[in-house]
XYZ file of C-alpha atoms in Angstrom:
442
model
C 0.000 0.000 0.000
C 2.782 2.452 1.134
C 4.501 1.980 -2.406
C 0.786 2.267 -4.204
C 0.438 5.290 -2.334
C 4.185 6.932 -3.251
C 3.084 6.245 -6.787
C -0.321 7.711 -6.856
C 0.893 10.364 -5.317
C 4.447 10.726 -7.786
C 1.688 11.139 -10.895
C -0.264 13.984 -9.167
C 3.116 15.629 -9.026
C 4.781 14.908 -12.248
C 2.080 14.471 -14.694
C -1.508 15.120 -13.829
C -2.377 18.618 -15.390
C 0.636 18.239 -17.853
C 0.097 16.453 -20.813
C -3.619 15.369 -19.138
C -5.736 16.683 -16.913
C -8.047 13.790 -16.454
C -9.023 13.508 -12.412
C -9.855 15.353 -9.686
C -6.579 14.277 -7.631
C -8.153 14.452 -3.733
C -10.564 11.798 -4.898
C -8.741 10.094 -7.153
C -5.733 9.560 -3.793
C -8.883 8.430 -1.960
C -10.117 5.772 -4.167
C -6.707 4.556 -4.219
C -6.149 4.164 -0.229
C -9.697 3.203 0.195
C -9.545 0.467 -2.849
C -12.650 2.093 -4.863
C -10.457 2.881 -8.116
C -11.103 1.048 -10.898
C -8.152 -1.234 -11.064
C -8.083 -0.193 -15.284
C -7.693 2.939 -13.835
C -5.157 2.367 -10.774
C -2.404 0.170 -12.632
C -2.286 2.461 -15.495
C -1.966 5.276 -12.906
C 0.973 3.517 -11.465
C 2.659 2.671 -14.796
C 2.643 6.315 -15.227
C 4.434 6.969 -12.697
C 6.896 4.449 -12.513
C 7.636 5.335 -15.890
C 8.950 8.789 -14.766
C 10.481 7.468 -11.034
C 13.785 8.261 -10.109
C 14.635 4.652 -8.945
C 15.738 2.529 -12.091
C 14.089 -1.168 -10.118
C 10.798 1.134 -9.853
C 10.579 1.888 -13.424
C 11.086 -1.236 -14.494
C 7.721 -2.447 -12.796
C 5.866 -0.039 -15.021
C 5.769 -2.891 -17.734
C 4.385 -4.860 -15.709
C 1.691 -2.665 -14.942
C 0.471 -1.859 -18.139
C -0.353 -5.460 -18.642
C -2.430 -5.732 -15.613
C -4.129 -2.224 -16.694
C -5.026 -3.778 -20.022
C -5.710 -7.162 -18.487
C -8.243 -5.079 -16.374
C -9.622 -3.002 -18.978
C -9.807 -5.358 -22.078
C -12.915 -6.831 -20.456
C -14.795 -3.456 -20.102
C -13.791 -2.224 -23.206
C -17.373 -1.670 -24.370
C -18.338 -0.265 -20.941
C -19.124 3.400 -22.547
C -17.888 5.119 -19.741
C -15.814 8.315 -18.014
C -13.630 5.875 -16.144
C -12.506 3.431 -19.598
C -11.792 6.741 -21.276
C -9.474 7.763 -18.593
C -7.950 4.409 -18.555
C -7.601 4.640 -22.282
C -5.863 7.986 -22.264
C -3.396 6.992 -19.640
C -2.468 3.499 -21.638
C -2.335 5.201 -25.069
C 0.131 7.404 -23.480
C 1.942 5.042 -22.277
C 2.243 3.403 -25.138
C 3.449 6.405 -27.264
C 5.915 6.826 -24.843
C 7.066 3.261 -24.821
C 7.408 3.495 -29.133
C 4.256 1.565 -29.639
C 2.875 4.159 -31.942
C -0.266 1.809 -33.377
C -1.289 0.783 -29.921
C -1.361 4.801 -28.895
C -3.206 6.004 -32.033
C -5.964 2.910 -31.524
C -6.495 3.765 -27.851
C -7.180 7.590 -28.404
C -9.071 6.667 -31.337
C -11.371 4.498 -28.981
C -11.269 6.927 -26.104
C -12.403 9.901 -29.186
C -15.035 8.182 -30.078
C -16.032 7.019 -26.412
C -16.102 10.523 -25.751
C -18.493 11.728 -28.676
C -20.973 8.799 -27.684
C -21.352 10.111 -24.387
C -21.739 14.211 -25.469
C -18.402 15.021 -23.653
C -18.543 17.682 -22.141
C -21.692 18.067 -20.871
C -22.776 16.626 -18.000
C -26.134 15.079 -16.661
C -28.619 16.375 -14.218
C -27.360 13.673 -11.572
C -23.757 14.919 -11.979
C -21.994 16.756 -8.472
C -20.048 19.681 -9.161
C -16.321 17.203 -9.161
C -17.875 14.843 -11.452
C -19.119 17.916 -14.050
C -15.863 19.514 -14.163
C -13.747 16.179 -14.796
C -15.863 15.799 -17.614
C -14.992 19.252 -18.761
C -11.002 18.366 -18.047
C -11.245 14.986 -19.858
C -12.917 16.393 -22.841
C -10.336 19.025 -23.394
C -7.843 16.562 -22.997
C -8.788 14.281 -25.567
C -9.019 17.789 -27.609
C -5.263 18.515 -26.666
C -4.116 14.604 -27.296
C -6.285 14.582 -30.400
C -4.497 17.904 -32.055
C -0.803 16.265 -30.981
C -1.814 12.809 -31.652
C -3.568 13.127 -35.102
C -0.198 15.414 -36.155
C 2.440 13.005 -35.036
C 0.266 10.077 -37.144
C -0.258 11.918 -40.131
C -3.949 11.017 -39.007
C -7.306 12.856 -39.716
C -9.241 14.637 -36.543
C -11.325 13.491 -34.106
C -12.345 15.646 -32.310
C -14.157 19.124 -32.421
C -14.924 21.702 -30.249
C -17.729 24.202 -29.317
C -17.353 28.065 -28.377
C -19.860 27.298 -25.750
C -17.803 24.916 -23.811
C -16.654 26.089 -20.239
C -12.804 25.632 -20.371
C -11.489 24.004 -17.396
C -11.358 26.019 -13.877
C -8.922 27.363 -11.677
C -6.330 24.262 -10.686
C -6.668 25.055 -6.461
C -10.414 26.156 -6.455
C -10.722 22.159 -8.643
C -8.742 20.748 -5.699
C -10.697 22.131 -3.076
C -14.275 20.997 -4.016
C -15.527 17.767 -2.047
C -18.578 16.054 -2.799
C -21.736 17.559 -2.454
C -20.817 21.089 -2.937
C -21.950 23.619 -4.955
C -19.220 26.695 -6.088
C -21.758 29.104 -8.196
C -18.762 31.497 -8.817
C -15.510 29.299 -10.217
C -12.591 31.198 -11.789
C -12.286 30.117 -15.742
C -9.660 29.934 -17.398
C -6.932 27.882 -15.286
C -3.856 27.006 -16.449
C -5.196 24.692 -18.555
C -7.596 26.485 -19.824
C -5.207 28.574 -21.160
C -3.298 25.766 -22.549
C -5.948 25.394 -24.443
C -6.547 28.858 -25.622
C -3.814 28.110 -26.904
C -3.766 24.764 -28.801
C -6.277 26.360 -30.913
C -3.296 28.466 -32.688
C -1.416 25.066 -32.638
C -3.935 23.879 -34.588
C -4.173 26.481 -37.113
C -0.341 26.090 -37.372
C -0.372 22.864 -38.429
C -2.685 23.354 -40.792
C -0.438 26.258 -42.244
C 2.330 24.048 -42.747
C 0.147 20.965 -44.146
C -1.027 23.386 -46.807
C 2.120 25.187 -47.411
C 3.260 21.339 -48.818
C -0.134 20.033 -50.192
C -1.527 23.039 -51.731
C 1.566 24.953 -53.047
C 0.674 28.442 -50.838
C 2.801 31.176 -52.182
C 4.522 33.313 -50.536
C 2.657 36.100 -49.990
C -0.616 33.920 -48.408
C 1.603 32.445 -46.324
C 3.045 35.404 -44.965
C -0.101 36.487 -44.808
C -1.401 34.000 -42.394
C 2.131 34.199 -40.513
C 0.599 37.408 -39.467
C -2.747 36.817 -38.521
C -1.823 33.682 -36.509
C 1.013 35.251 -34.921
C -1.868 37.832 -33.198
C -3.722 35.914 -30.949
C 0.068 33.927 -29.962
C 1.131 37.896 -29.130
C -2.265 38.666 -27.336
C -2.349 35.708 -25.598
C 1.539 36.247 -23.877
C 0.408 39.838 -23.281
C -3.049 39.361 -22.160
C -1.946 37.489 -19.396
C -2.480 38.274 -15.361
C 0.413 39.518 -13.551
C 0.973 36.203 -11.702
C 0.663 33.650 -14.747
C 3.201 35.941 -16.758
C 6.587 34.197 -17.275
C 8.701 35.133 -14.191
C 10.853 33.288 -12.167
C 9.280 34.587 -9.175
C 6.325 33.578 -10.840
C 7.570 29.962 -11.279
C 8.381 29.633 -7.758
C 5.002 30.638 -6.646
C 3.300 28.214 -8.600
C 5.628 25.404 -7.320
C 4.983 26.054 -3.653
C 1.266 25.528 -4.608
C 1.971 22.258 -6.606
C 1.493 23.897 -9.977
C 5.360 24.455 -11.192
C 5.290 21.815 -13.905
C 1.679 23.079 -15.193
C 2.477 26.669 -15.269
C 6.071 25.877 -17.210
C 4.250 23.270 -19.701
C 2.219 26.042 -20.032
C 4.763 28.635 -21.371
C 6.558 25.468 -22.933
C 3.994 24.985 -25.341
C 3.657 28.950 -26.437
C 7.369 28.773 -27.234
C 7.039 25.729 -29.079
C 4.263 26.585 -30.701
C 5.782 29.972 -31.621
C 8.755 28.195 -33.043
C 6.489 25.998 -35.629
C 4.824 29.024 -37.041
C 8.231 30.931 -37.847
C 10.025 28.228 -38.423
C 9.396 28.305 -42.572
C 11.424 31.524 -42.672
C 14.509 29.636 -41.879
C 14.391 28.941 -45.232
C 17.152 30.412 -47.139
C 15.707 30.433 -50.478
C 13.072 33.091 -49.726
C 13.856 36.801 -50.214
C 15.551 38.159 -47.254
C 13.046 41.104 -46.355
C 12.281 42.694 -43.352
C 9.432 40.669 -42.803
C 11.487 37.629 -43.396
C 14.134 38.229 -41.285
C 11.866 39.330 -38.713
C 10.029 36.207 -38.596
C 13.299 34.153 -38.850
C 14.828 36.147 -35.600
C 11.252 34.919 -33.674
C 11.804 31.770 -34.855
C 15.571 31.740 -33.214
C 14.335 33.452 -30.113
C 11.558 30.985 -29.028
C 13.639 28.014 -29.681
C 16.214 29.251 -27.261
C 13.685 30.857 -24.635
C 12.497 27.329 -24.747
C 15.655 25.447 -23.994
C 16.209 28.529 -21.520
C 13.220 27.931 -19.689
C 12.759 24.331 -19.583
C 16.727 24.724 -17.916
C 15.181 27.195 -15.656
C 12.039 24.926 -14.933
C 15.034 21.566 -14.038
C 16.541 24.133 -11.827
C 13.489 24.542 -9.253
C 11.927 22.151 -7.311
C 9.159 20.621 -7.555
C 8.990 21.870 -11.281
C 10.463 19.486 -13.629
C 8.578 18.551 -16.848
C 9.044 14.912 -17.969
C 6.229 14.357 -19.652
C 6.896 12.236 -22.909
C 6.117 15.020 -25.599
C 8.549 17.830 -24.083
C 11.382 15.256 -25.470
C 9.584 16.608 -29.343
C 9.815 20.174 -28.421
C 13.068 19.364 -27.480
C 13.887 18.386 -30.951
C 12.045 21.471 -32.209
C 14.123 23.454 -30.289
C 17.428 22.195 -30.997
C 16.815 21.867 -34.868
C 16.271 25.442 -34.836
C 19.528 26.107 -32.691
C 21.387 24.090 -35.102
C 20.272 26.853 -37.612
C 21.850 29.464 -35.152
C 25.142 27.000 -35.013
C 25.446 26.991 -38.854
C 24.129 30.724 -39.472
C 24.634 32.818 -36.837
C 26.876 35.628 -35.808
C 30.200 34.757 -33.926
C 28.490 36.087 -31.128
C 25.596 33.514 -31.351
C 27.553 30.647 -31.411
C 28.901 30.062 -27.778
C 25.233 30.688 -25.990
C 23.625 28.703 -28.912
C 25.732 25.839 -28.120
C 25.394 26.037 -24.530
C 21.224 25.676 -25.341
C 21.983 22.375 -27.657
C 24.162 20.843 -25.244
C 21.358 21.325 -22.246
C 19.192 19.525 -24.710
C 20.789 16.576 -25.527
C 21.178 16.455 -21.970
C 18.092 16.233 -21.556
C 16.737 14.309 -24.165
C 19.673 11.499 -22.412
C 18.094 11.840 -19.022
C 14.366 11.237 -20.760
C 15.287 8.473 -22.400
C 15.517 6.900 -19.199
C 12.108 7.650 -18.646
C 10.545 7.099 -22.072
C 11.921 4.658 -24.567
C 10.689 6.843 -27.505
C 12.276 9.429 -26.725
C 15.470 7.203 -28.373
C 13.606 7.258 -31.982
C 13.449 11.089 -31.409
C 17.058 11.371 -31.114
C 17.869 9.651 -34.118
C 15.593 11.875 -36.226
C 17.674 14.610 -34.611
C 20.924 12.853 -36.265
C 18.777 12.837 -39.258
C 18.236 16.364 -39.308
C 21.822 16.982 -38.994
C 22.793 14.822 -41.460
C 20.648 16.781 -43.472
C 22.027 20.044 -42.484
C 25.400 18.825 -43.216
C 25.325 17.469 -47.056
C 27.290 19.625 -48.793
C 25.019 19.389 -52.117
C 22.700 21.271 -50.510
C 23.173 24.449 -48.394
C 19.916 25.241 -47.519
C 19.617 23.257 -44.503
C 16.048 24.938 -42.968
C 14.380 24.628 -46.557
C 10.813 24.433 -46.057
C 9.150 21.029 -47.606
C 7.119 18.039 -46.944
C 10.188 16.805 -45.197
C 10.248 19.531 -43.169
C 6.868 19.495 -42.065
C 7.312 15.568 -41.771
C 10.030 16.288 -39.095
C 8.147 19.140 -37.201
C 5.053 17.730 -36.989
C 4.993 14.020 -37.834
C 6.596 13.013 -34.122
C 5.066 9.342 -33.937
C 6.517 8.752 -37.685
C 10.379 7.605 -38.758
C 11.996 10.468 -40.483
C 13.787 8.854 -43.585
C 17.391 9.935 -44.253
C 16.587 13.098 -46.506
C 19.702 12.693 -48.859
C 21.205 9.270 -49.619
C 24.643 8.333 -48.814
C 27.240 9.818 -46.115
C 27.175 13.645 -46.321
C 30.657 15.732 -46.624
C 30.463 18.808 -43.586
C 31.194 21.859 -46.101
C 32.417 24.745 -43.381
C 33.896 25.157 -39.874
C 30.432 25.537 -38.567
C 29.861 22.375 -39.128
C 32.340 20.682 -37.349
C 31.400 23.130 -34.405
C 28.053 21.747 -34.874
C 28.919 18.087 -35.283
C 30.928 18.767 -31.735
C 27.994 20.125 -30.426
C 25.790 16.603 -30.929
C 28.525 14.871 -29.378
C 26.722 14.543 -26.385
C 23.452 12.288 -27.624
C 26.128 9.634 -29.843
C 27.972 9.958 -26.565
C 25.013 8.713 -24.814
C 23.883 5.584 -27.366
């Protein structure tokens, strides 16, 4: 019980309200002490967390618990309810973070359509005021894993979403209902609300870059949207209150409450998300205007204010974000920085450096976490191998590879250009030092 417990409480901590927000965590540490948690439920709980435990013998146990979870859930699977789709989201998970990438597509694609059956996310008549805003958090995660999971599959959508639906409420105020209250007055948006204010720009930038490749945009429309989806990522930042604006201070209040990881996933994600849209104007073919440049130097600056922060975020305790997907952002990041490496001014290159080599540290220390996160760095070496073929300069050029490696996470990257590639330039080498670190670490 004492280890169940440490568990239970280990996923609270280090992933609830990450990458899923999918339980109200007082009741769902009470059904575990007290036995009432769906075991479908509880053993894919505590493969979760052993997944992410410090102890190597711990996290070797989380195998073992996925099989009981699916032993335990396999059964039910046509039980159409809130408790199999939060077993499903927490095993497809799993498996995407173990490399099974079928397994994790057909368990979201189950829990989707589980969801739509039962008119997620409203509630019934009958429901208390815990069970009515779980539904709300579960819905909106299945929105969140459906926009990253559909991407990173080269998959169609599955989910859609209503102006009308209440986005998820304040993190503490959630925590402190109990059964059989009633809170009339509830703060909206939390922080994930918020993180999903802004996976709706995430979703328009993907679409931007699937139609960039499918539809042959030119350069002008695609400037054009550049702009208009760059708006509500600037309105968002600035729009922000005082104490959810990105400030170490800031940080450190939200860990003392238990919400460090959430508020830095939170800012995580803008960055990332900031780096996708920008990230075609790396492309050295285009015509180096103002607006070109401009968009480039964003593109630069959020991939290092992401490494910078997620540094910051490893720094503090109780703040840490190992949730499986970061490792992708990761790769975002440092494919950009590579640009900076290759491109930049003399005065770039030690700082930009410094940024890649936090990142392949951490990429090493998630690998010990997440098995996928290995197939990630090789796409990285891909990438470089890319950069460094001395046919072709233009290492950032914007194509269906391109969009392939940004978005496509779940997928193998095939080598770009056959054969060994020649390094052309001392920046190269300085970059091929720089990745040291990950071949280091096979």
């Amino acid at each position: 019980m004492e280890r169940r417990m440490e568990l239970v409480n280990l996923y609270v901590e280090a992933i609830h309200d990450k990458p899923h927000t999918l339980f109200h965590p007082p009741t769902l540490v009470r059904q575990a002490e007290d036995g009432s948690l769906p075991p479908k439920i509880l053993y894919s709980v505590l493969a979760m967390a052993a997944r992410v435990c410090k102890d190597p013998a711990v996290r070797q146990l989380s195998a073992g618990f996925v099989e009981l979870a699916v032993e335990k859930l396999k059964p039910e699977i046509d039980d159409i309810s809130l408790e199999t789709i939060q077993a499903l989201v927490l095993l497809g998970n799993l498996y995407g973070g173990g490399g099974n990438n079928h397994a994790e597509a057909l368990y979201f694609g189950i829990a989707f359509r589980m969801a739509q059956i039962l008119h997620l996310p409203i509630g019934s008549s009958s429901d208390n005021e815990i069970v009515k805003e779980t539904k709300i958090r579960v819905f909106w995660s299945l929105y969140m894993a459906d926009l990253w999971s559909s991407a990173g599959h080269d998959l169609p959508r599955q989910m859609r979403a209503s102006d009308s639906f209440l986005l998820p409420m304040d993190e503490l105020q959630f925590d402190q209902l109990q059964l059989g209250s009633h809170y009339l007055e509830t703060s909206r948006p939390g922080l994930w609300g918020r993180m999903i204010q802004l996976v709706h720009v995430f979703r328009d930038i993907q679409d931007l870059h699937r139609k960039y490749v499918d539809c042959g945009m030119n350069d002008a429309d695609i400037e054009a949207t550049t702009w208009r989806l760059s708006a509500p990522l600037d309105d968002f930042i600035q729009s922000l209150p005082e104490n959810v604006q990105l400030r170490e201070e800031n940080i450190q209040e939200h860990a003392k409450k238990g919400l460090g990881p959430a508020f830095v996933a939170l800012h995580l994600g803008y960055h990332h998300y900031s780096t996708l849209l920008y990230f075609h104007y790396l492309d050295l073919r285009l015509e180096q205007s103002a607006t070109v440049t401009s968009f480039a130097s964003k593109c630069r600056h959020h991939a290092a204010a992401y490494s910078d922060l997620l540094r910051l975020s490893w720094t503090i305790p109780r703040c840490k974000t190992v949730y499986f997907i970061v490792a992708h952002m990761i790769v975002v990041s440092s494919a950009t920085l590579l640009h900076t490496l290759l491109f930049g001014e003399q005065s770039e290159l030690l700082q930009a450096r410094q940024r890649l080599e936090f990142n392949f540290e951490a990429l090493v220390e998630m690998r010990q976490y997440w098995p996928a996160v290995e197939q990630l760095m090789e796409r990285l070496f891909i990438f470089q191998r890319a950069c460094m073929w001395k046919a072709n300069q233009n290492t950032h050029k914007a194509d269906r590879w391109m969009v392939m490696f940004l978005l496509q996470h779940a997928l193998p990257v095939p080598e770009k250009y056959p054969g060994q590639g020649e390094m052309y330039t001392v920046r190269d080498e300085y970059a091929d030092d720089a990745m040291a670190i990950l071949r280091d670490a096979e």
